Tab-separated table of C-alpha atoms in Angstrom:
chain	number	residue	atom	x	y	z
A	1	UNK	CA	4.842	-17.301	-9.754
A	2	UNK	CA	1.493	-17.202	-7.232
A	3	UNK	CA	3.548	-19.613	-5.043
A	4	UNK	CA	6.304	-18.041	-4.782
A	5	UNK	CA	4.811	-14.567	-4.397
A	6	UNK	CA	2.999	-16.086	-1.160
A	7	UNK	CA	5.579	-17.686	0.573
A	8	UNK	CA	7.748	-14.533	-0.396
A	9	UNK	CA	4.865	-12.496	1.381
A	10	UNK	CA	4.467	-14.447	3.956
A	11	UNK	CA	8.182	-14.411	5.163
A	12	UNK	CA	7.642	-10.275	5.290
A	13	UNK	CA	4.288	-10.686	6.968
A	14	UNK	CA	5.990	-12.064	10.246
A	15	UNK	CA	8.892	-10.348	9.897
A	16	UNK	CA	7.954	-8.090	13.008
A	17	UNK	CA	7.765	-11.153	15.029
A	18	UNK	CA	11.155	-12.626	14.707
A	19	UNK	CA	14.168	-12.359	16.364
A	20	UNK	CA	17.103	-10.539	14.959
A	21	UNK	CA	19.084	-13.158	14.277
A	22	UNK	CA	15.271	-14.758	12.066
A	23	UNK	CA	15.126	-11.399	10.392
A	24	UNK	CA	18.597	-11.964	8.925
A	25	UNK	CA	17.558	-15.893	7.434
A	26	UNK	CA	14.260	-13.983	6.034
A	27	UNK	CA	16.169	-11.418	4.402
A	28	UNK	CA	18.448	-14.273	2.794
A	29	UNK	CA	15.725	-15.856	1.471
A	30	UNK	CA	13.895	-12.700	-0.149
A	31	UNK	CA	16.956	-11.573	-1.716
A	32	UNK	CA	18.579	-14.977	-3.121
A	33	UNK	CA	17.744	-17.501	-5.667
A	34	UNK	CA	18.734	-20.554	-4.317
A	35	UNK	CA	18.737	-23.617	-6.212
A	36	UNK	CA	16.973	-27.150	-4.797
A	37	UNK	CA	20.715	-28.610	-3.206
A	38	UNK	CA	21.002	-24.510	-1.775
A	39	UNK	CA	18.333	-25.399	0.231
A	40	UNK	CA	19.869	-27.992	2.755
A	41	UNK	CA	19.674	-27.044	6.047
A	42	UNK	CA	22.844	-27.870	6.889
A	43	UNK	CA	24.070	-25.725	4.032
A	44	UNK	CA	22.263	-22.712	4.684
A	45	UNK	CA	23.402	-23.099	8.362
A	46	UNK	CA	27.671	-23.465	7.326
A	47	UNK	CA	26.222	-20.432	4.616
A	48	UNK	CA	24.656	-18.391	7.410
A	49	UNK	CA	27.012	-19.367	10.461
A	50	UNK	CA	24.081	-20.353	12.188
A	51	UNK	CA	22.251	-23.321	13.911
A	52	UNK	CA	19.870	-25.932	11.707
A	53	UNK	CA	17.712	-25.371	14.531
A	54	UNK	CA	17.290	-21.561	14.231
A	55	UNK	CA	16.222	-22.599	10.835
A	56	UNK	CA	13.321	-24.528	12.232
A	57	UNK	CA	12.279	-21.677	14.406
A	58	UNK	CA	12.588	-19.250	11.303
A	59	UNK	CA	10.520	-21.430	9.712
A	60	UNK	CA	7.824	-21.901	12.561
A	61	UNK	CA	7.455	-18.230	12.409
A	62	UNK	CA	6.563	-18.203	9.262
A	63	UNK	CA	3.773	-20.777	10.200
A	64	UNK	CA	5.415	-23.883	9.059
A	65	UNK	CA	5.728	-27.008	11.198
A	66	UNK	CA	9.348	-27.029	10.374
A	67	UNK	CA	12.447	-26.234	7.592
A	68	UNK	CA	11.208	-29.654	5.751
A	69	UNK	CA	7.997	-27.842	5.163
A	70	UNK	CA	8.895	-24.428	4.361
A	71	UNK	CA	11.633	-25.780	1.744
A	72	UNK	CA	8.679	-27.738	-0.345
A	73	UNK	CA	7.050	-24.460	-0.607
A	74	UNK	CA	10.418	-23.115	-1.418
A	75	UNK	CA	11.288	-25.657	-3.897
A	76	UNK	CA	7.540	-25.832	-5.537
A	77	UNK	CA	8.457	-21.847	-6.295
A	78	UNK	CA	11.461	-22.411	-7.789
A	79	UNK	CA	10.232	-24.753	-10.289
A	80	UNK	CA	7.526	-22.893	-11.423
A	81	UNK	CA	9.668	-19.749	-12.227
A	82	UNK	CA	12.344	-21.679	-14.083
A	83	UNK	CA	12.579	-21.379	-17.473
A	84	UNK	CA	16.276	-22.366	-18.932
A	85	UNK	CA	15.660	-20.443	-22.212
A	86	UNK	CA	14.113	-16.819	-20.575
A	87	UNK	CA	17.050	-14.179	-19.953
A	88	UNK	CA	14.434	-12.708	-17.015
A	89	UNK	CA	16.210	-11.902	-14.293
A	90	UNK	CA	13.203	-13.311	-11.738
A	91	UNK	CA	15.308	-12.813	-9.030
A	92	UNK	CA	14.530	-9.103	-9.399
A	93	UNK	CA	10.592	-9.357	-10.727
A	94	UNK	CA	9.838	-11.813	-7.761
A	95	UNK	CA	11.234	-9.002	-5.098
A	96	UNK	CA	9.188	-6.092	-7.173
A	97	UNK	CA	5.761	-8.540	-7.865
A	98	UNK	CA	6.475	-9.486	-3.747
A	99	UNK	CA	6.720	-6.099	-2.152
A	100	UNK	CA	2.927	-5.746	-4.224
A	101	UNK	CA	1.802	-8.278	-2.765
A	102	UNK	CA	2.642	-7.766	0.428
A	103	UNK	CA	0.804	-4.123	0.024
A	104	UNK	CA	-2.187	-6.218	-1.375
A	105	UNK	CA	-2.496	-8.381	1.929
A	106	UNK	CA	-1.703	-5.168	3.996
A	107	UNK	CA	-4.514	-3.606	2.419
A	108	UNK	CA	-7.119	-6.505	2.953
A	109	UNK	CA	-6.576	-7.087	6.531
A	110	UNK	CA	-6.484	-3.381	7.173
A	111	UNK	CA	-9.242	-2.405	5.245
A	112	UNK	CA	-12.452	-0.850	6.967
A	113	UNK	CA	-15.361	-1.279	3.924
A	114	UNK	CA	-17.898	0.944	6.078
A	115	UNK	CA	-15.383	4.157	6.581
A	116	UNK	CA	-14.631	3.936	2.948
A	117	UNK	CA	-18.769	4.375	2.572
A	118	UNK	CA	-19.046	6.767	5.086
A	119	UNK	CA	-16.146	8.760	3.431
A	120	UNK	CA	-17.909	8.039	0.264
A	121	UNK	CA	-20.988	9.260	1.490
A	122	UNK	CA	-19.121	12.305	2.814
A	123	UNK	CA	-18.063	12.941	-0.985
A	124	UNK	CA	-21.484	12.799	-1.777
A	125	UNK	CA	-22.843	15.938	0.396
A	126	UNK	CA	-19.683	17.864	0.045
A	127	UNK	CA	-19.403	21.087	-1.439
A	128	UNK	CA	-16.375	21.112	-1.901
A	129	UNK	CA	-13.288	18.857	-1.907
A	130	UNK	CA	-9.551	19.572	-1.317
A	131	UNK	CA	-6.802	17.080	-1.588
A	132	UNK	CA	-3.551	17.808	0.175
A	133	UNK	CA	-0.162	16.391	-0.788
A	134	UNK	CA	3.084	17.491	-1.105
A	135	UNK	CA	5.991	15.548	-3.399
A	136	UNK	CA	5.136	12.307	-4.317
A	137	UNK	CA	1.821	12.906	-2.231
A	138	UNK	CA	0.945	15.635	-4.449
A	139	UNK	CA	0.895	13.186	-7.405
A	140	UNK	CA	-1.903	11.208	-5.360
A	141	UNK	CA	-3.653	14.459	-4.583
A	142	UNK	CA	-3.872	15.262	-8.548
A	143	UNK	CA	-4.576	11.807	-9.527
A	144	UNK	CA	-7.876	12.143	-6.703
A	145	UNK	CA	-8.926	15.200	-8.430
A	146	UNK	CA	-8.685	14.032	-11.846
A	147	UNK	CA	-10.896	10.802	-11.315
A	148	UNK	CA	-12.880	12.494	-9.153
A	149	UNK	CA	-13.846	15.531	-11.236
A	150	UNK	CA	-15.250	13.590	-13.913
A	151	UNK	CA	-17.671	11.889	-11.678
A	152	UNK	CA	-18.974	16.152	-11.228
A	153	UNK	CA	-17.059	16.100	-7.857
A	154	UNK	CA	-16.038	19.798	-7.273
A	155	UNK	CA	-12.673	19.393	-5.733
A	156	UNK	CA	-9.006	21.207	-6.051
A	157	UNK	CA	-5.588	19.510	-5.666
A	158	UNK	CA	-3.142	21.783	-3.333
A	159	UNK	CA	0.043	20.476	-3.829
A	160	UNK	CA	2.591	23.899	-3.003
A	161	UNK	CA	2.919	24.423	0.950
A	162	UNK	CA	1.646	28.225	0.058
A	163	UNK	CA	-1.577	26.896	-1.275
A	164	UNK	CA	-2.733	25.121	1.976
A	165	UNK	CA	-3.073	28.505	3.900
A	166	UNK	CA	-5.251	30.793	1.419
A	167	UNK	CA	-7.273	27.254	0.876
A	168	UNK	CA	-7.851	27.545	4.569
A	169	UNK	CA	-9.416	30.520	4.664
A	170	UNK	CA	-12.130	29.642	2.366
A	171	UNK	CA	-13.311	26.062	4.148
A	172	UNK	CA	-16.319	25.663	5.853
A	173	UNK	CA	-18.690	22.923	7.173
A	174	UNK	CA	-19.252	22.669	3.112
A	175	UNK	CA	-15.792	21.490	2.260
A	176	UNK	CA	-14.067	17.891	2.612
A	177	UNK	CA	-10.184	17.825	2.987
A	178	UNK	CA	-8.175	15.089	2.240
A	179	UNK	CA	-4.664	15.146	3.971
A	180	UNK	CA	-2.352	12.461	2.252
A	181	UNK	CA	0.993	11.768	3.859
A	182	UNK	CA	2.933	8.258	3.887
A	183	UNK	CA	4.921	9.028	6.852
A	184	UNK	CA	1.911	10.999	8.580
A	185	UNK	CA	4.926	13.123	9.877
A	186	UNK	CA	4.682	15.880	6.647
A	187	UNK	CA	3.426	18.820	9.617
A	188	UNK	CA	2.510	20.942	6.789
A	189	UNK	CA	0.079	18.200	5.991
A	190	UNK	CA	-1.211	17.608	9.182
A	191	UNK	CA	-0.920	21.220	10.677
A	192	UNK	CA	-3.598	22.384	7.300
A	193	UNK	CA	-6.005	19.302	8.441
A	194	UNK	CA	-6.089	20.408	11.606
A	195	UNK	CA	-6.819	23.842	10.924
A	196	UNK	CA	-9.467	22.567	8.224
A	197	UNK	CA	-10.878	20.838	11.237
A	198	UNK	CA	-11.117	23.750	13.086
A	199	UNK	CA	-12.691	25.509	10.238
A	200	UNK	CA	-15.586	23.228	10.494
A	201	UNK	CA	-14.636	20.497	7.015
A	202	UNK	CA	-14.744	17.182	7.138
A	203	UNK	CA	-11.391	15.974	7.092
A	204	UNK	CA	-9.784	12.485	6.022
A	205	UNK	CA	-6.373	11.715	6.873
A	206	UNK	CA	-4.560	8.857	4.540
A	207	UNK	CA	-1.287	7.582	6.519
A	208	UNK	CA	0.515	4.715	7.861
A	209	UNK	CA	-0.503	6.839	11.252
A	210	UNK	CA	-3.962	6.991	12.479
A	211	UNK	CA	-4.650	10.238	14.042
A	212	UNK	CA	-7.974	10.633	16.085
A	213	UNK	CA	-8.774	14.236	15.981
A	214	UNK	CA	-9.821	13.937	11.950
A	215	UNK	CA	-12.774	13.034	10.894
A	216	UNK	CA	-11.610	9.663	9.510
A	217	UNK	CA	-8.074	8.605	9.228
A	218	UNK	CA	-7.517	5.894	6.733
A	219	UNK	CA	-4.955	3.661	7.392
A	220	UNK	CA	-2.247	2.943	4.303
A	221	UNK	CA	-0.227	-0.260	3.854
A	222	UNK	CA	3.332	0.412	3.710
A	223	UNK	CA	6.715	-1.935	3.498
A	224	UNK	CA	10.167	-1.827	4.380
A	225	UNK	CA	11.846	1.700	2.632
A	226	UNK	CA	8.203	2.465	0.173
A	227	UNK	CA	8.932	5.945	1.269
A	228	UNK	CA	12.501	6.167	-0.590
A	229	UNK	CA	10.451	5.053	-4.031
A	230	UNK	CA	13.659	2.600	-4.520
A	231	UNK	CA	11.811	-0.295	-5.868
A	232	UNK	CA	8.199	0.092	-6.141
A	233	UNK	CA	6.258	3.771	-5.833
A	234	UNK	CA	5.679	5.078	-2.191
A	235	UNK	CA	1.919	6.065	-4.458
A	236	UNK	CA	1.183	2.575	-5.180
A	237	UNK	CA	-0.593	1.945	-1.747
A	238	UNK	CA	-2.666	5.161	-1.582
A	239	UNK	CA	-3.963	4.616	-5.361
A	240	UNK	CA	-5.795	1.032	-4.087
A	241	UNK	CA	-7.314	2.888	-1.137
A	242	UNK	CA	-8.279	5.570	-4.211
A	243	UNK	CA	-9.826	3.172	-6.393
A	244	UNK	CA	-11.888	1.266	-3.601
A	245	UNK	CA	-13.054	4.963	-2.626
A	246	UNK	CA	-13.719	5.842	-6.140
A	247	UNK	CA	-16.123	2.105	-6.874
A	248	UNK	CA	-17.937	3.044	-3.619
A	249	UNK	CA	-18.895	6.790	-4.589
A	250	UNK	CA	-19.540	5.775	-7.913
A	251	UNK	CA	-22.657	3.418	-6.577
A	252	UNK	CA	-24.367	6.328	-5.316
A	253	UNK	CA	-26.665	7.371	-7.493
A	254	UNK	CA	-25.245	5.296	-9.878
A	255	UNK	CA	-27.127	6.049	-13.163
A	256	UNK	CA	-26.323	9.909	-13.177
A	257	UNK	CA	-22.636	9.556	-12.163
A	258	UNK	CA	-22.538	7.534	-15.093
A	259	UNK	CA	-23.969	9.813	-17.778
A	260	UNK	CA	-21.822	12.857	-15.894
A	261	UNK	CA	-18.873	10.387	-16.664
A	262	UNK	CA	-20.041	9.925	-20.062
A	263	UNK	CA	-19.978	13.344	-20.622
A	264	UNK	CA	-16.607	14.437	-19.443
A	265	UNK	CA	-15.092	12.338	-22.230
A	266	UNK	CA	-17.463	13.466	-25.012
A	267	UNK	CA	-16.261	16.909	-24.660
């Protein structure tokens, strides 16, 4: 299914450049199987009341020199997934196993690999560290702490509203805060940061919005609807950033994060 999970990512990867009317062929083809005759232009066109030509342009934006190319793609991911005897509904993996790799690619061209080790680094000389997250963004907060911890980070996850303000009054130029927020609209979230800031901590936003005033502000891959949680979780995303963080920490003083590790299970 590698095919198919490409060409399935690469439809979403341009959706923002087509037209309305190429948004509505891309979401035909990421929601339908379609067998090898489905796949006629002039079928899809009396299917989709539209032009065979707007099917060549759909396919140009996807980076195809025409339909005839982007159908052999099509058709080469079809076969591979077919399997007469499986009752797999692949309709319904392919869209799941898509929407992660979409997140994947999202990741990789977004990624910065020397603000990860200077937020790493940060980690290092800190105090004290605070992860802030509310809902589902609480879960990612705990998870931090909890892999975190047992490398002998001293760190706290404040995941009730209440919680942010007595943590505030408590940070110093010591502390690292970690604000984590999908939407980068949770003003609780972002509200306690900025405060933090003001406190003196280093502070590290995680959001699809970069905001300048922090520290560092990661940048998280999102797709269509990850905030509803209605297919794949909205925490999915921030737990790739957290485990790139996590491998560059750990190769500071590598040897004695190791035995620290070794130790929190031994106990």
């Amino acid at each position: 299914m590698t095919q198919e999970l490409s060409i399935l990512a690469t439809i979403k990867q341009h959706l923002s450049d087509m037209t309305d009317l190429e948004r509505e062929i891309a979401e035909y083809f990421l929601t339908q199987d379609l067998s090898e005759k489905a796949l006629a232009s002039q079928q899809i066109a009396q299917e989709l009341h539209i032009s065979q030509a707007a099917l060549t342009r759909f396919a140009k934006k996807c980076g195809y020199t025409g339909y005839r190319e982007f159908v052999f793609d099509y058709h080469n991911c079809i076969r591979q997934q077919e399997a007469p005897t499986s009752t797999i509904n692949y309709g319904v993996t392919k869209r799941v196993l898509s929407d992660y790799a979409e997140l994947h690619q999202q990741t990789l061209r977004q990624l910065d690999e020397a603000q990860l080790q200077r937020i790493a680094q940060m980690l290092e000389e800190a105090d004290r560290a605070y992860f802030y997250g509310v809902g589902s963004s609480g879960l990612v907060a705990r998870e931090m702490k909890s892999r975190l911890m047992r490398l002998g980070v001293v760190c706290e996850a404040m995941t009730e509203r209440d919680s942010f303000a007595w943590t505030s009054s408590i940070l110093d130029s010591s502390c690292l805060v970690f604000g984590i927020t999908l939407s980068g609209e949770t003003e609780d979230i972002i509200s306690s940061l900025q405060i933090a800031q003001k406190k003196g901590a280093k502070t590290v936003l995680l959001s699809t919005k970069t905001f300048s005033e922090f520290t560092e502000s990661i940048t998280i891959a999102s797709s269509r609807d990850l905030n509803y949680g209605n297919r794949i979780s909205p925490q999915y995303p921030f737990l790739i950033i957290l485990d790139i963080l996590y491998a560059y920490f750990y190769e500071i003083d590598q040897p004695r994060k190791a035995e620290i590790f070794k130790n929190s299970w031994n106990r």
